[in-house]
């Protein structure tokens, strides 16, 4: 039964002591689906005070769980918590035609997939990983979502008997380095980009208006550092196989890991289908050359 409407002649509720409950103008229903209870003014005021006073969180007797943080990932790292293999995907269809193709718009296109020769190169890479015991026990495969890199990951998984659920596609941090106005040009012209890289890690290729990024070495460095930060935070004591569609992601990453001047990243070049184990014994000191001239302990600020 609905309560009668309160008229203007109704008397106001009397003031109540703080510890008493406020009476409601209608009966409390017994329906368990609507468990209304009287409102206790002391609890309301106490809760309001806590929500308005941020310092109360620090003095609260309630013990809050603390996160087991590992800190910010920096290059070169003091140590790595996982074992890493770096793999460059085999030759792409565009590479077989001698054409530069780095526009991310086309990265999932069939034309960005492995060529016939690229499939053979990737098969050799998968067998090399098996011979190295990369996935004995278990491993995670982190490929770029770029067609050729993901195809390479599937081949690696099949040869090493890795479940597809352990393939973790990376959607942006492993994109092929954007080469701007060099898009669509002959592969040989990339030597001009590397000549600029050797002068400064901040020099970008000329821009273009078709959506292709024009990335400097420093730009790539930021991406791969973010990638490593995610993986190092997500896993511990695992084996991770990173599959890149190009060489530059891997050379910049490896240069950062071993403390090599980023301007010399090209010295660490990966061929299509090449596999390398990241040797934790070389971190953070780069052994070759013996001179510290080319060492960089605070990349990308290398002088």
Short mmCIF file of C-alpha atoms in Angstrom, two decimals:
data_model
loop_
_atom_site.label_atom_id
_atom_site.label_comp_id
_atom_site.label_asym_id
_atom_site.label_seq_id
_atom_site.Cartn_x
_atom_site.Cartn_y
_atom_site.Cartn_z
CA UNK A 1 0.00 0.00 0.00
CA UNK A 2 1.46 3.39 -1.00
CA UNK A 3 1.89 5.95 1.82
CA UNK A 4 -0.31 9.03 1.82
CA UNK A 5 1.19 12.14 0.28
CA UNK A 6 2.79 14.58 2.72
CA UNK A 7 0.75 17.80 2.81
CA UNK A 8 1.87 21.30 3.59
CA UNK A 9 0.26 20.95 7.05
CA UNK A 10 2.57 18.02 7.92
CA UNK A 11 4.91 18.67 10.82
CA UNK A 12 8.62 18.56 10.07
CA UNK A 13 10.68 15.72 11.49
CA UNK A 14 12.20 16.61 14.86
CA UNK A 15 15.95 17.01 15.17
CA UNK A 16 17.50 13.72 16.23
CA UNK A 17 20.68 12.95 18.16
CA UNK A 18 23.61 11.88 15.97
CA UNK A 19 23.57 8.26 17.11
CA UNK A 20 19.89 7.67 16.25
CA UNK A 21 18.57 6.50 12.92
CA UNK A 22 16.36 8.70 10.78
CA UNK A 23 12.81 7.25 10.66
CA UNK A 24 11.38 6.78 7.21
CA UNK A 25 7.87 8.11 6.35
CA UNK A 26 6.89 4.68 4.96
CA UNK A 27 7.30 1.09 6.13
CA UNK A 28 10.40 -0.88 5.10
CA UNK A 29 9.36 -3.60 2.61
CA UNK A 30 10.17 -7.17 3.55
CA UNK A 31 11.01 -8.08 -0.06
CA UNK A 32 14.62 -9.41 0.04
CA UNK A 33 15.18 -8.01 -3.44
CA UNK A 34 14.80 -4.47 -2.06
CA UNK A 35 16.73 -4.57 1.23
CA UNK A 36 16.23 -0.92 2.30
CA UNK A 37 17.75 -0.12 5.69
CA UNK A 38 17.60 2.98 7.86
CA UNK A 39 20.39 5.42 7.12
CA UNK A 40 22.78 5.96 10.00
CA UNK A 41 23.89 9.61 10.05
CA UNK A 42 27.18 8.84 11.80
CA UNK A 43 28.21 6.39 9.04
CA UNK A 44 27.17 8.81 6.31
CA UNK A 45 29.17 11.69 7.81
CA UNK A 46 32.19 9.47 8.44
CA UNK A 47 32.17 8.15 4.87
CA UNK A 48 31.84 11.67 3.50
CA UNK A 49 34.78 12.85 5.57
CA UNK A 50 36.96 10.03 4.26
CA UNK A 51 36.03 10.69 0.63
CA UNK A 52 36.80 14.41 1.00
CA UNK A 53 40.07 13.96 2.85
CA UNK A 54 42.73 12.26 0.70
CA UNK A 55 45.16 12.12 3.63
CA UNK A 56 42.86 9.73 5.44
CA UNK A 57 44.00 7.00 3.05
CA UNK A 58 47.53 7.22 4.42
CA UNK A 59 46.42 7.06 8.05
CA UNK A 60 43.70 4.46 7.59
CA UNK A 61 44.16 1.37 9.79
CA UNK A 62 43.14 -0.74 6.78
CA UNK A 63 46.17 -2.40 5.18
CA UNK A 64 46.10 -2.00 1.40
CA UNK A 65 47.94 -4.50 -0.84
CA UNK A 66 51.10 -3.07 -2.39
CA UNK A 67 52.08 -3.69 -6.01
CA UNK A 68 55.22 -5.63 -6.68
CA UNK A 69 56.64 -3.05 -9.10
CA UNK A 70 59.92 -3.60 -10.94
CA UNK A 71 60.55 0.02 -11.76
CA UNK A 72 60.84 1.87 -15.04
CA UNK A 73 62.60 -0.04 -17.83
CA UNK A 74 65.65 1.81 -19.08
CA UNK A 75 68.21 1.23 -21.79
CA UNK A 76 70.69 -0.32 -21.39
CA UNK A 77 69.10 -2.47 -18.67
CA UNK A 78 71.01 -3.64 -15.62
CA UNK A 79 69.54 -7.08 -16.22
CA UNK A 80 66.75 -8.79 -18.12
CA UNK A 81 64.18 -10.96 -16.39
CA UNK A 82 63.49 -13.03 -19.53
CA UNK A 83 65.44 -14.75 -22.27
CA UNK A 84 65.01 -13.17 -25.71
CA UNK A 85 65.41 -14.31 -29.29
CA UNK A 86 65.22 -11.69 -32.04
CA UNK A 87 63.95 -12.79 -35.46
CA UNK A 88 63.59 -10.85 -38.65
CA UNK A 89 60.76 -12.19 -40.79
CA UNK A 90 61.70 -13.63 -44.17
CA UNK A 91 61.61 -11.65 -47.39
CA UNK A 92 58.28 -9.99 -48.21
CA UNK A 93 56.56 -9.81 -51.60
CA UNK A 94 57.52 -6.13 -51.89
CA UNK A 95 61.14 -6.88 -50.96
CA UNK A 96 61.27 -9.59 -53.62
CA UNK A 97 60.35 -6.88 -56.13
CA UNK A 98 63.01 -4.55 -54.73
CA UNK A 99 60.47 -2.00 -53.47
CA UNK A 100 60.39 -0.19 -50.12
CA UNK A 101 57.03 -0.67 -48.38
CA UNK A 102 56.63 0.71 -44.84
CA UNK A 103 53.17 2.31 -44.88
CA UNK A 104 51.28 0.81 -41.88
CA UNK A 105 47.99 1.12 -43.78
CA UNK A 106 49.05 -1.86 -45.91
CA UNK A 107 50.73 -3.90 -43.18
CA UNK A 108 48.01 -6.55 -43.03
CA UNK A 109 47.67 -6.77 -46.81
CA UNK A 110 48.48 -10.05 -48.57
CA UNK A 111 51.03 -8.11 -50.61
CA UNK A 112 52.91 -7.46 -47.35
CA UNK A 113 53.17 -11.20 -46.72
CA UNK A 114 56.10 -13.55 -47.17
CA UNK A 115 57.39 -14.30 -50.65
CA UNK A 116 58.15 -17.91 -51.59
CA UNK A 117 61.79 -17.29 -50.77
CA UNK A 118 60.71 -15.57 -47.55
CA UNK A 119 58.79 -18.67 -46.45
CA UNK A 120 61.94 -20.78 -46.92
CA UNK A 121 64.01 -18.26 -44.97
CA UNK A 122 61.48 -18.30 -42.15
CA UNK A 123 61.41 -22.10 -42.09
CA UNK A 124 65.19 -22.08 -41.62
CA UNK A 125 64.76 -19.56 -38.81
CA UNK A 126 62.16 -21.79 -37.13
CA UNK A 127 64.48 -24.79 -37.36
CA UNK A 128 67.36 -22.71 -35.97
CA UNK A 129 65.21 -21.77 -32.97
CA UNK A 130 64.39 -25.43 -32.44
CA UNK A 131 68.08 -26.37 -32.58
CA UNK A 132 68.81 -23.65 -30.02
CA UNK A 133 66.14 -25.01 -27.68
CA UNK A 134 64.26 -21.74 -27.71
CA UNK A 135 60.88 -23.28 -26.91
CA UNK A 136 61.89 -26.24 -24.78
CA UNK A 137 59.37 -26.18 -21.97
CA UNK A 138 57.52 -23.16 -23.27
CA UNK A 139 57.95 -19.82 -24.99
CA UNK A 140 55.99 -16.75 -26.05
CA UNK A 141 56.09 -15.44 -29.61
CA UNK A 142 55.61 -11.67 -30.06
CA UNK A 143 55.25 -10.78 -33.75
CA UNK A 144 54.28 -7.54 -35.38
CA UNK A 145 50.75 -7.69 -36.77
CA UNK A 146 52.38 -6.93 -40.15
CA UNK A 147 51.46 -9.79 -42.48
CA UNK A 148 54.95 -11.22 -43.06
CA UNK A 149 55.88 -11.08 -39.37
CA UNK A 150 52.69 -12.79 -38.25
CA UNK A 151 53.08 -15.45 -40.95
CA UNK A 152 56.62 -16.01 -39.69
CA UNK A 153 55.30 -16.40 -36.13
CA UNK A 154 52.85 -19.08 -37.26
CA UNK A 155 55.64 -21.01 -39.00
CA UNK A 156 57.85 -20.74 -35.92
CA UNK A 157 55.00 -21.95 -33.70
CA UNK A 158 54.24 -24.93 -35.95
CA UNK A 159 57.86 -26.10 -36.18
CA UNK A 160 58.47 -25.68 -32.46
CA UNK A 161 55.10 -27.18 -31.44
CA UNK A 162 53.96 -23.99 -29.74
CA UNK A 163 50.21 -23.50 -29.23
CA UNK A 164 48.75 -20.60 -31.20
CA UNK A 165 47.44 -19.16 -27.92
CA UNK A 166 51.05 -18.27 -27.09
CA UNK A 167 51.36 -16.01 -30.14
CA UNK A 168 50.87 -12.43 -28.92
CA UNK A 169 50.38 -9.99 -31.83
CA UNK A 170 51.88 -6.54 -31.35
CA UNK A 171 49.84 -3.85 -33.10
CA UNK A 172 52.13 -0.81 -33.23
CA UNK A 173 55.45 -1.00 -31.38
CA UNK A 174 56.90 -3.45 -33.92
CA UNK A 175 55.72 -1.76 -37.11
CA UNK A 176 58.38 -1.54 -39.79
CA UNK A 177 60.27 1.73 -39.56
CA UNK A 178 58.40 4.38 -41.55
CA UNK A 179 60.67 5.75 -44.28
CA UNK A 180 58.52 8.66 -45.44
CA UNK A 181 59.25 9.86 -48.97
CA UNK A 182 61.30 6.73 -49.68
CA UNK A 183 58.06 4.74 -49.77
CA UNK A 184 57.75 2.95 -53.11
CA UNK A 185 61.36 3.62 -54.12
CA UNK A 186 64.02 1.02 -54.88
CA UNK A 187 65.44 -0.85 -51.88
CA UNK A 188 68.93 0.38 -52.75
CA UNK A 189 67.93 3.95 -51.88
CA UNK A 190 67.66 3.01 -48.22
CA UNK A 191 71.43 3.49 -48.03
CA UNK A 192 70.72 7.23 -48.03
CA UNK A 193 68.65 6.83 -44.86
CA UNK A 194 71.45 4.93 -43.14
CA UNK A 195 73.94 7.60 -44.13
CA UNK A 196 71.79 10.13 -42.24
CA UNK A 197 71.43 7.73 -39.30
CA UNK A 198 75.21 7.65 -38.90
CA UNK A 199 75.23 11.44 -38.47
CA UNK A 200 72.44 11.76 -35.92
CA UNK A 201 69.80 9.46 -34.45
CA UNK A 202 67.32 12.36 -34.69
CA UNK A 203 67.39 12.87 -38.46
CA UNK A 204 64.10 11.84 -40.08
CA UNK A 205 63.61 10.76 -43.69
CA UNK A 206 61.77 13.36 -45.82
CA UNK A 207 58.01 13.34 -45.15
CA UNK A 208 55.25 12.25 -47.52
CA UNK A 209 51.49 12.83 -47.51
CA UNK A 210 50.30 9.25 -48.11
CA UNK A 211 50.20 8.31 -44.42
CA UNK A 212 53.66 6.74 -44.25
CA UNK A 213 55.50 7.88 -41.10
CA UNK A 214 59.00 9.32 -41.43
CA UNK A 215 60.78 7.96 -38.38
CA UNK A 216 64.22 8.72 -37.05
CA UNK A 217 66.28 6.16 -35.16
CA UNK A 218 65.27 7.92 -31.95
CA UNK A 219 61.60 7.43 -32.84
CA UNK A 220 62.14 3.71 -33.33
CA UNK A 221 64.08 3.59 -30.07
CA UNK A 222 61.09 4.96 -28.17
CA UNK A 223 58.82 2.27 -29.66
CA UNK A 224 61.07 -0.69 -28.91
CA UNK A 225 61.78 0.57 -25.39
CA UNK A 226 58.04 0.67 -24.74
CA UNK A 227 57.77 -2.86 -26.11
CA UNK A 228 60.50 -4.15 -23.78
CA UNK A 229 58.93 -2.36 -20.83
CA UNK A 230 55.65 -4.20 -21.44
CA UNK A 231 57.25 -7.62 -21.90
CA UNK A 232 59.61 -7.28 -18.93
CA UNK A 233 56.66 -6.27 -16.74
CA UNK A 234 54.33 -8.99 -18.02
CA UNK A 235 56.70 -11.98 -17.82
CA UNK A 236 59.49 -13.21 -15.57
CA UNK A 237 61.82 -16.12 -16.25
CA UNK A 238 60.20 -16.84 -19.62
CA UNK A 239 61.51 -17.13 -23.18
CA UNK A 240 60.18 -14.51 -25.60
CA UNK A 241 60.70 -14.60 -29.37
CA UNK A 242 60.31 -11.14 -30.93
CA UNK A 243 59.49 -11.23 -34.65
CA UNK A 244 59.98 -8.00 -36.59
CA UNK A 245 59.05 -7.26 -40.23
CA UNK A 246 62.27 -5.32 -40.76
CA UNK A 247 65.84 -5.05 -39.55
CA UNK A 248 65.75 -1.56 -38.02
CA UNK A 249 63.47 -2.45 -35.12
CA UNK A 250 65.86 -5.19 -34.09
CA UNK A 251 69.12 -3.30 -34.64
CA UNK A 252 67.90 -0.28 -32.66
CA UNK A 253 66.59 -2.55 -29.90
CA UNK A 254 69.82 -4.52 -29.74
CA UNK A 255 71.93 -1.35 -29.78
CA UNK A 256 69.91 -0.05 -26.84
CA UNK A 257 70.23 -3.31 -24.91
CA UNK A 258 74.02 -3.54 -25.24
CA UNK A 259 74.72 0.19 -24.91
CA UNK A 260 75.89 0.83 -28.47
CA UNK A 261 75.68 4.32 -29.93
CA UNK A 262 72.39 4.34 -31.86
CA UNK A 263 74.11 5.98 -34.81
CA UNK A 264 75.84 2.63 -35.35
CA UNK A 265 72.70 0.49 -35.22
CA UNK A 266 73.25 -0.47 -38.87
CA UNK A 267 76.37 -2.41 -37.80
CA UNK A 268 74.02 -4.93 -36.17
CA UNK A 269 71.95 -5.47 -39.32
CA UNK A 270 69.66 -8.53 -39.57
CA UNK A 271 69.19 -10.40 -42.84
CA UNK A 272 65.71 -11.73 -43.73
CA UNK A 273 65.05 -14.84 -41.65
CA UNK A 274 68.00 -14.26 -39.29
CA UNK A 275 67.79 -15.33 -35.63
CA UNK A 276 69.85 -14.06 -32.70
CA UNK A 277 69.84 -14.80 -29.00
CA UNK A 278 70.13 -11.68 -26.85
CA UNK A 279 73.17 -12.49 -24.73
CA UNK A 280 72.51 -11.18 -21.24
CA UNK A 281 76.25 -11.45 -20.58
CA UNK A 282 76.83 -8.53 -22.96
CA UNK A 283 74.50 -6.20 -21.03
CA UNK A 284 75.14 -3.36 -20.44
CA UNK A 285 78.69 -3.29 -21.86
CA UNK A 286 79.24 -3.50 -25.59
CA UNK A 287 82.49 -5.39 -26.14
CA UNK A 288 83.34 -4.40 -29.71
CA UNK A 289 85.20 -2.24 -30.37
CA UNK A 290 87.20 -2.10 -27.15
CA UNK A 291 87.19 1.69 -27.25
CA UNK A 292 84.31 3.40 -25.42
CA UNK A 293 83.98 5.90 -28.26
CA UNK A 294 80.91 4.14 -29.59
CA UNK A 295 79.42 3.32 -26.23
CA UNK A 296 76.11 4.93 -25.30
CA UNK A 297 74.84 4.53 -21.74
CA UNK A 298 71.96 7.02 -22.02
CA UNK A 299 70.34 6.38 -25.40
CA UNK A 300 69.12 8.02 -27.49
CA UNK A 301 71.35 10.87 -26.21
CA UNK A 302 74.62 9.62 -27.70
CA UNK A 303 77.53 11.93 -28.31
#
